[in-house]
């Protein structure tokens, strides 16, 4: 697929996008999506979710069981890696339960 065709496809979706029907939603429903764009959108979807989890580092620093910033970073990376590998649905972790999620892998 050439860049012009991809750009035209995206521009058409952008014209139709609304707050209640965002671009990504339109993209997933569109017929005739260029395969190269499917790959790129999937990459951006994964990166978006991974970037959102980076805020964990700050949150985990408040856990009284975390010794220092280094350990918070290690736990952040472990959580990101596990959730990207497993893509669990409907999981809700709190400062009190996230370590159980990490520890359950080693059992």
mmCIF file of N, CA and C in Angstrom:
data_model
loop_
_atom_site.group_PDB
_atom_site.id
_atom_site.type_symbol
_atom_site.label_atom_id
_atom_site.label_comp_id
_atom_site.label_asym_id
_atom_site.label_seq_id
_atom_site.Cartn_x
_atom_site.Cartn_y
_atom_site.Cartn_z
ATOM 1 N N UNK A 1 0.861 -1.176 0.000
ATOM 2 C CA UNK A 1 0.000 0.000 0.000
ATOM 3 C C UNK A 1 0.901 1.231 0.000
ATOM 4 N N UNK A 2 0.571 2.190 -0.811
ATOM 5 C CA UNK A 2 1.399 3.393 -0.848
ATOM 6 C C UNK A 2 0.947 4.399 0.215
ATOM 7 N N UNK A 3 1.833 5.300 0.514
ATOM 8 C CA UNK A 3 1.584 6.296 1.569
ATOM 9 C C UNK A 3 0.366 7.160 1.277
ATOM 10 N N UNK A 4 0.144 7.511 0.012
ATOM 11 C CA UNK A 4 -1.005 8.359 -0.322
ATOM 12 C C UNK A 4 -2.330 7.644 -0.039
ATOM 13 N N UNK A 5 -2.401 6.383 -0.374
ATOM 14 C CA UNK A 5 -3.629 5.619 -0.122
ATOM 15 C C UNK A 5 -3.868 5.481 1.379
ATOM 16 N N UNK A 6 -2.805 5.223 2.136
ATOM 17 C CA UNK A 6 -2.936 5.138 3.598
ATOM 18 C C UNK A 6 -3.407 6.470 4.170
ATOM 19 N N UNK A 7 -2.796 7.553 3.709
ATOM 20 C CA UNK A 7 -3.161 8.886 4.200
ATOM 21 C C UNK A 7 -4.617 9.190 3.879
ATOM 22 N N UNK A 8 -5.066 8.852 2.689
ATOM 23 C CA UNK A 8 -6.458 9.096 2.300
ATOM 24 C C UNK A 8 -7.411 8.291 3.188
ATOM 25 N N UNK A 9 -7.042 7.070 3.483
ATOM 26 C CA UNK A 9 -7.866 6.219 4.345
ATOM 27 C C UNK A 9 -8.002 6.846 5.736
ATOM 28 N N UNK A 10 -6.883 7.278 6.312
ATOM 29 C CA UNK A 10 -6.878 7.895 7.645
ATOM 30 C C UNK A 10 -7.645 9.217 7.624
ATOM 31 N N UNK A 11 -7.449 10.023 6.618
ATOM 32 C CA UNK A 11 -8.153 11.311 6.539
ATOM 33 C C UNK A 11 -9.667 11.116 6.487
ATOM 34 N N UNK A 12 -10.112 10.088 5.785
ATOM 35 C CA UNK A 12 -11.556 9.809 5.742
ATOM 36 C C UNK A 12 -12.054 9.422 7.135
ATOM 37 N N UNK A 13 -11.309 8.608 7.844
ATOM 38 C CA UNK A 13 -11.699 8.249 9.214
ATOM 39 C C UNK A 13 -11.700 9.472 10.120
ATOM 40 N N UNK A 14 -10.703 10.342 9.971
ATOM 41 C CA UNK A 14 -10.635 11.561 10.785
ATOM 42 C C UNK A 14 -11.852 12.455 10.552
ATOM 43 N N UNK A 15 -12.325 12.531 9.314
ATOM 44 C CA UNK A 15 -13.516 13.342 9.009
ATOM 45 C C UNK A 15 -14.759 12.776 9.705
ATOM 46 N N UNK A 16 -14.830 11.468 9.832
ATOM 47 C CA UNK A 16 -16.001 10.818 10.425
ATOM 48 C C UNK A 16 -15.910 10.693 11.941
ATOM 49 N N UNK A 17 -14.746 10.888 12.504
ATOM 50 C CA UNK A 17 -14.552 10.699 13.944
ATOM 51 C C UNK A 17 -15.308 11.745 14.757
ATOM 52 N N UNK A 18 -15.854 11.304 15.874
ATOM 53 C CA UNK A 18 -16.557 12.179 16.818
ATOM 54 C C UNK A 18 -16.168 11.729 18.225
ATOM 55 N N UNK A 19 -16.509 12.518 19.239
ATOM 56 C CA UNK A 19 -16.209 12.075 20.606
ATOM 57 C C UNK A 19 -16.848 10.727 20.947
ATOM 58 N N UNK A 20 -18.042 10.472 20.418
ATOM 59 C CA UNK A 20 -18.698 9.193 20.712
ATOM 60 C C UNK A 20 -18.249 8.075 19.770
ATOM 61 N N UNK A 21 -17.594 8.427 18.679
ATOM 62 C CA UNK A 21 -17.076 7.449 17.717
ATOM 63 C C UNK A 21 -15.644 7.856 17.374
ATOM 64 N N UNK A 22 -14.696 7.557 18.284
ATOM 65 C CA UNK A 22 -13.308 7.986 18.070
ATOM 66 C C UNK A 22 -12.647 7.260 16.899
ATOM 67 N N UNK A 23 -11.527 7.811 16.481
ATOM 68 C CA UNK A 23 -10.797 7.316 15.318
ATOM 69 C C UNK A 23 -10.505 5.824 15.418
ATOM 70 N N UNK A 24 -10.006 5.373 16.559
ATOM 71 C CA UNK A 24 -9.638 3.959 16.670
ATOM 72 C C UNK A 24 -10.861 3.058 16.515
ATOM 73 N N UNK A 25 -11.975 3.460 17.070
ATOM 74 C CA UNK A 25 -13.205 2.689 16.938
ATOM 75 C C UNK A 25 -13.615 2.587 15.464
ATOM 76 N N UNK A 26 -13.565 3.696 14.762
ATOM 77 C CA UNK A 26 -13.874 3.686 13.329
ATOM 78 C C UNK A 26 -12.901 2.794 12.575
ATOM 79 N N UNK A 27 -11.649 2.870 12.947
ATOM 80 C CA UNK A 27 -10.618 2.077 12.284
ATOM 81 C C UNK A 27 -10.897 0.586 12.419
ATOM 82 N N UNK A 28 -11.252 0.147 13.631
ATOM 83 C CA UNK A 28 -11.484 -1.283 13.851
ATOM 84 C C UNK A 28 -12.725 -1.789 13.126
ATOM 85 N N UNK A 29 -13.641 -0.892 12.779
ATOM 86 C CA UNK A 29 -14.875 -1.283 12.103
ATOM 87 C C UNK A 29 -14.810 -1.108 10.579
ATOM 88 N N UNK A 30 -13.789 -0.441 10.103
ATOM 89 C CA UNK A 30 -13.709 -0.100 8.679
ATOM 90 C C UNK A 30 -13.407 -1.329 7.818
ATOM 91 N N UNK A 31 -14.044 -1.369 6.678
ATOM 92 C CA UNK A 31 -13.759 -2.409 5.691
ATOM 93 C C UNK A 31 -12.635 -1.912 4.784
ATOM 94 N N UNK A 32 -11.843 -2.824 4.310
ATOM 95 C CA UNK A 32 -10.794 -2.468 3.362
ATOM 96 C C UNK A 32 -9.612 -1.746 3.969
ATOM 97 N N UNK A 33 -9.364 -1.988 5.267
ATOM 98 C CA UNK A 33 -8.217 -1.359 5.922
ATOM 99 C C UNK A 33 -6.923 -1.916 5.330
ATOM 100 N N UNK A 34 -6.024 -1.051 4.893
ATOM 101 C CA UNK A 34 -4.744 -1.537 4.368
ATOM 102 C C UNK A 34 -4.002 -2.356 5.433
ATOM 103 N N UNK A 35 -3.482 -3.524 5.071
ATOM 104 C CA UNK A 35 -2.782 -4.370 6.050
ATOM 105 C C UNK A 35 -1.641 -3.656 6.779
ATOM 106 N N UNK A 36 -0.947 -2.782 6.066
ATOM 107 C CA UNK A 36 0.159 -2.063 6.705
ATOM 108 C C UNK A 36 -0.355 -1.159 7.829
ATOM 109 N N UNK A 37 -1.545 -0.585 7.655
ATOM 110 C CA UNK A 37 -2.126 0.248 8.719
ATOM 111 C C UNK A 37 -2.609 -0.605 9.877
ATOM 112 N N UNK A 38 -3.099 -1.805 9.603
ATOM 113 C CA UNK A 38 -3.504 -2.695 10.686
ATOM 114 C C UNK A 38 -2.321 -2.971 11.610
ATOM 115 N N UNK A 39 -1.163 -3.226 11.030
ATOM 116 C CA UNK A 39 0.042 -3.481 11.815
ATOM 117 C C UNK A 39 0.447 -2.252 12.620
ATOM 118 N N UNK A 40 0.410 -1.093 11.997
ATOM 119 C CA UNK A 40 0.802 0.134 12.687
ATOM 120 C C UNK A 40 -0.160 0.472 13.826
ATOM 121 N N UNK A 41 -1.451 0.339 13.583
ATOM 122 C CA UNK A 41 -2.421 0.627 14.636
ATOM 123 C C UNK A 41 -2.268 -0.340 15.807
ATOM 124 N N UNK A 42 -1.986 -1.600 15.519
ATOM 125 C CA UNK A 42 -1.781 -2.562 16.602
ATOM 126 C C UNK A 42 -0.552 -2.172 17.424
ATOM 127 N N UNK A 43 0.508 -1.763 16.760
ATOM 128 C CA UNK A 43 1.696 -1.312 17.474
ATOM 129 C C UNK A 43 1.372 -0.113 18.363
ATOM 130 N N UNK A 44 0.660 0.863 17.840
ATOM 131 C CA UNK A 44 0.307 2.039 18.630
ATOM 132 C C UNK A 44 -0.618 1.675 19.785
ATOM 133 N N UNK A 45 -1.522 0.717 19.580
ATOM 134 C CA UNK A 45 -2.414 0.274 20.656
ATOM 135 C C UNK A 45 -1.602 -0.303 21.814
ATOM 136 N N UNK A 46 -0.643 -1.157 21.488
ATOM 137 C CA UNK A 46 0.191 -1.768 22.524
ATOM 138 C C UNK A 46 1.050 -0.710 23.212
ATOM 139 N N UNK A 47 1.649 0.183 22.451
ATOM 140 C CA UNK A 47 2.480 1.233 23.036
ATOM 141 C C UNK A 47 1.663 2.159 23.927
ATOM 142 N N UNK A 48 0.444 2.477 23.518
ATOM 143 C CA UNK A 48 -0.414 3.344 24.323
ATOM 144 C C UNK A 48 -0.680 2.717 25.689
ATOM 145 N N UNK A 49 -1.022 1.438 25.684
ATOM 146 C CA UNK A 49 -1.289 0.771 26.960
ATOM 147 C C UNK A 49 -0.027 0.659 27.814
ATOM 148 N N UNK A 50 1.101 0.415 27.178
ATOM 149 C CA UNK A 50 2.357 0.329 27.928
ATOM 150 C C UNK A 50 2.729 1.688 28.515
ATOM 151 N N UNK A 51 2.541 2.749 27.746
ATOM 152 C CA UNK A 51 2.884 4.090 28.235
ATOM 153 C C UNK A 51 1.995 4.492 29.409
ATOM 154 N N UNK A 52 0.724 4.117 29.351
ATOM 155 C CA UNK A 52 -0.185 4.443 30.457
ATOM 156 C C UNK A 52 0.282 3.784 31.748
ATOM 157 N N UNK A 53 0.856 2.612 31.654
ATOM 158 C CA UNK A 53 1.269 1.911 32.860
ATOM 159 C C UNK A 53 2.550 2.486 33.464
ATOM 160 N N UNK A 54 3.261 3.323 32.730
ATOM 161 C CA UNK A 54 4.492 3.888 33.267
ATOM 162 C C UNK A 54 4.231 4.708 34.529
ATOM 163 N N UNK A 55 3.044 5.266 34.655
ATOM 164 C CA UNK A 55 2.691 6.025 35.858
ATOM 165 C C UNK A 55 2.722 5.146 37.106
ATOM 166 N N UNK A 56 2.753 3.841 36.916
ATOM 167 C CA UNK A 56 2.854 2.933 38.054
ATOM 168 C C UNK A 56 4.078 3.214 38.913
ATOM 169 N N UNK A 57 5.159 3.593 38.287
ATOM 170 C CA UNK A 57 6.395 3.828 39.020
ATOM 171 C C UNK A 57 6.184 4.798 40.168
ATOM 172 N N UNK A 58 5.503 5.890 39.896
ATOM 173 C CA UNK A 58 5.224 6.882 40.936
ATOM 174 C C UNK A 58 4.297 6.297 41.991
ATOM 175 N N UNK A 59 3.290 5.572 41.553
ATOM 176 C CA UNK A 59 2.338 4.968 42.486
ATOM 177 C C UNK A 59 3.025 3.944 43.374
ATOM 178 N N UNK A 60 3.832 3.090 42.791
ATOM 179 C CA UNK A 60 4.467 2.026 43.571
ATOM 180 C C UNK A 60 5.498 2.563 44.567
ATOM 181 N N UNK A 61 5.994 3.746 44.346
ATOM 182 C CA UNK A 61 6.913 4.342 45.314
ATOM 183 C C UNK A 61 6.209 4.628 46.639
ATOM 184 N N UNK A 62 4.882 4.708 46.611
ATOM 185 C CA UNK A 62 4.119 4.967 47.841
ATOM 186 C C UNK A 62 3.799 3.695 48.614
ATOM 187 N N UNK A 63 4.108 2.542 48.035
ATOM 188 C CA UNK A 63 3.870 1.275 48.717
ATOM 189 C C UNK A 63 4.864 1.155 49.873
ATOM 190 N N UNK A 64 4.392 0.982 51.099
ATOM 191 C CA UNK A 64 5.312 0.888 52.229
ATOM 192 C C UNK A 64 6.240 -0.321 52.148
ATOM 193 N N UNK A 65 5.886 -1.310 51.334
ATOM 194 C CA UNK A 65 6.745 -2.501 51.182
ATOM 195 C C UNK A 65 7.878 -2.282 50.188
ATOM 196 N N UNK A 66 7.841 -1.180 49.454
ATOM 197 C CA UNK A 66 8.882 -0.885 48.465
ATOM 198 C C UNK A 66 9.995 -0.107 49.158
ATOM 199 N N UNK A 67 11.202 -0.652 49.061
ATOM 200 C CA UNK A 67 12.356 -0.072 49.767
ATOM 201 C C UNK A 67 12.811 1.262 49.189
ATOM 202 N N UNK A 68 12.846 1.344 47.846
ATOM 203 C CA UNK A 68 13.415 2.536 47.214
ATOM 204 C C UNK A 68 12.884 2.673 45.785
ATOM 205 N N UNK A 69 13.322 3.723 45.129
ATOM 206 C CA UNK A 69 12.872 4.005 43.773
ATOM 207 C C UNK A 69 13.266 2.880 42.813
ATOM 208 N N UNK A 70 14.430 2.327 43.021
ATOM 209 C CA UNK A 70 14.892 1.233 42.158
ATOM 210 C C UNK A 70 13.930 0.047 42.211
ATOM 211 N N UNK A 71 13.492 -0.316 43.391
ATOM 212 C CA UNK A 71 12.566 -1.428 43.522
ATOM 213 C C UNK A 71 11.210 -1.080 42.895
ATOM 214 N N UNK A 72 10.798 0.172 43.017
ATOM 215 C CA UNK A 72 9.554 0.604 42.376
ATOM 216 C C UNK A 72 9.660 0.453 40.863
ATOM 217 N N UNK A 73 10.789 0.827 40.300
ATOM 218 C CA UNK A 73 11.002 0.683 38.859
ATOM 219 C C UNK A 73 10.996 -0.799 38.469
ATOM 220 N N UNK A 74 11.663 -1.645 39.242
ATOM 221 C CA UNK A 74 11.688 -3.086 38.954
ATOM 222 C C UNK A 74 10.273 -3.665 38.964
ATOM 223 N N UNK A 75 9.480 -3.284 39.941
ATOM 224 C CA UNK A 75 8.106 -3.787 40.018
ATOM 225 C C UNK A 75 7.242 -3.229 38.884
ATOM 226 N N UNK A 76 7.489 -1.970 38.533
ATOM 227 C CA UNK A 76 6.766 -1.380 37.409
ATOM 228 C C UNK A 76 7.040 -2.171 36.135
ATOM 229 N N UNK A 77 8.310 -2.444 35.875
ATOM 230 C CA UNK A 77 8.673 -3.196 34.671
ATOM 231 C C UNK A 77 8.097 -4.609 34.698
ATOM 232 N N UNK A 78 8.096 -5.238 35.865
ATOM 233 C CA UNK A 78 7.529 -6.587 35.988
ATOM 234 C C UNK A 78 6.030 -6.577 35.694
ATOM 235 N N UNK A 79 5.325 -5.572 36.199
ATOM 236 C CA UNK A 79 3.881 -5.474 35.934
ATOM 237 C C UNK A 79 3.609 -5.223 34.453
ATOM 238 N N UNK A 80 4.372 -4.324 33.855
ATOM 239 C CA UNK A 80 4.194 -4.038 32.430
ATOM 240 C C UNK A 80 4.446 -5.293 31.608
ATOM 241 N N UNK A 81 5.541 -5.976 31.886
ATOM 242 C CA UNK A 81 5.886 -7.182 31.119
ATOM 243 C C UNK A 81 4.803 -8.244 31.255
ATOM 244 N N UNK A 82 4.349 -8.480 32.467
ATOM 245 C CA UNK A 82 3.344 -9.532 32.667
ATOM 246 C C UNK A 82 2.018 -9.180 32.004
ATOM 247 N N UNK A 83 1.581 -7.940 32.135
ATOM 248 C CA UNK A 83 0.303 -7.586 31.523
ATOM 249 C C UNK A 83 0.387 -7.580 29.993
ATOM 250 N N UNK A 84 1.535 -7.232 29.441
ATOM 251 C CA UNK A 84 1.685 -7.300 27.987
ATOM 252 C C UNK A 84 1.715 -8.745 27.508
ATOM 253 N N UNK A 85 2.339 -9.624 28.269
ATOM 254 C CA UNK A 85 2.392 -11.043 27.892
ATOM 255 C C UNK A 85 1.027 -11.708 27.983
ATOM 256 N N UNK A 86 0.330 -11.454 29.073
ATOM 257 C CA UNK A 86 -0.914 -12.168 29.344
ATOM 258 C C UNK A 86 -2.164 -11.431 28.894
ATOM 259 N N UNK A 87 -2.089 -10.114 28.759
ATOM 260 C CA UNK A 87 -3.234 -9.269 28.419
ATOM 261 C C UNK A 87 -4.481 -9.659 29.219
ATOM 262 N N UNK A 88 -4.380 -9.645 30.548
ATOM 263 C CA UNK A 88 -5.549 -10.026 31.356
ATOM 264 C C UNK A 88 -6.671 -9.017 31.189
ATOM 265 N N UNK A 89 -7.879 -9.510 31.137
ATOM 266 C CA UNK A 89 -9.052 -8.646 30.981
ATOM 267 C C UNK A 89 -9.748 -8.509 32.329
ATOM 268 N N UNK A 90 -10.230 -7.313 32.611
ATOM 269 C CA UNK A 90 -11.004 -7.087 33.820
ATOM 270 C C UNK A 90 -10.209 -7.116 35.106
ATOM 271 N N UNK A 91 -8.913 -7.080 35.016
ATOM 272 C CA UNK A 91 -8.087 -7.105 36.223
ATOM 273 C C UNK A 91 -8.029 -5.707 36.817
ATOM 274 N N UNK A 92 -8.099 -5.659 38.125
ATOM 275 C CA UNK A 92 -7.977 -4.370 38.825
ATOM 276 C C UNK A 92 -6.991 -4.578 39.952
ATOM 277 N N UNK A 93 -5.872 -3.908 39.847
ATOM 278 C CA UNK A 93 -4.826 -4.026 40.855
ATOM 279 C C UNK A 93 -4.780 -2.749 41.677
ATOM 280 N N UNK A 94 -4.545 -2.908 42.950
ATOM 281 C CA UNK A 94 -4.392 -1.771 43.851
ATOM 282 C C UNK A 94 -3.023 -1.856 44.500
ATOM 283 N N UNK A 95 -2.693 -0.845 45.258
ATOM 284 C CA UNK A 95 -1.416 -0.838 45.970
ATOM 285 C C UNK A 95 -1.326 -2.037 46.924
ATOM 286 N N UNK A 96 -2.475 -2.537 47.366
ATOM 287 C CA UNK A 96 -2.498 -3.680 48.280
ATOM 288 C C UNK A 96 -2.488 -5.026 47.568
ATOM 289 N N UNK A 97 -2.878 -5.071 46.280
ATOM 290 C CA UNK A 97 -3.019 -6.367 45.609
ATOM 291 C C UNK A 97 -2.045 -6.623 44.469
ATOM 292 N N UNK A 98 -1.362 -5.612 43.973
ATOM 293 C CA UNK A 98 -0.506 -5.825 42.807
ATOM 294 C C UNK A 98 0.604 -6.828 43.067
ATOM 295 N N UNK A 99 1.145 -6.844 44.300
ATOM 296 C CA UNK A 99 2.241 -7.779 44.576
ATOM 297 C C UNK A 99 1.746 -9.225 44.563
ATOM 298 N N UNK A 100 0.480 -9.453 44.935
ATOM 299 C CA UNK A 100 -0.091 -10.802 44.834
ATOM 300 C C UNK A 100 -0.123 -11.247 43.372
ATOM 301 N N UNK A 101 -0.468 -10.317 42.481
ATOM 302 C CA UNK A 101 -0.492 -10.607 41.045
ATOM 303 C C UNK A 101 0.905 -10.979 40.559
ATOM 304 N N UNK A 102 1.904 -10.229 40.981
ATOM 305 C CA UNK A 102 3.282 -10.532 40.570
ATOM 306 C C UNK A 102 3.748 -11.847 41.185
ATOM 307 N N UNK A 103 3.449 -12.071 42.446
ATOM 308 C CA UNK A 103 3.889 -13.292 43.134
ATOM 309 C C UNK A 103 3.195 -14.537 42.594
ATOM 310 N N UNK A 104 1.987 -14.422 42.088
ATOM 311 C CA UNK A 104 1.247 -15.601 41.615
ATOM 312 C C UNK A 104 1.900 -16.237 40.406
ATOM 313 N N UNK A 105 2.704 -15.525 39.696
ATOM 314 C CA UNK A 105 3.397 -16.071 38.537
ATOM 315 C C UNK A 105 4.428 -17.108 38.936
ATOM 316 N N UNK A 106 5.065 -16.911 40.062
ATOM 317 C CA UNK A 106 6.141 -17.815 40.466
ATOM 318 C C UNK A 106 5.610 -19.085 41.143
ATOM 319 N N UNK A 107 4.318 -19.151 41.361
ATOM 320 C CA UNK A 107 3.732 -20.348 42.012
ATOM 321 C C UNK A 107 3.448 -21.428 41.021
#
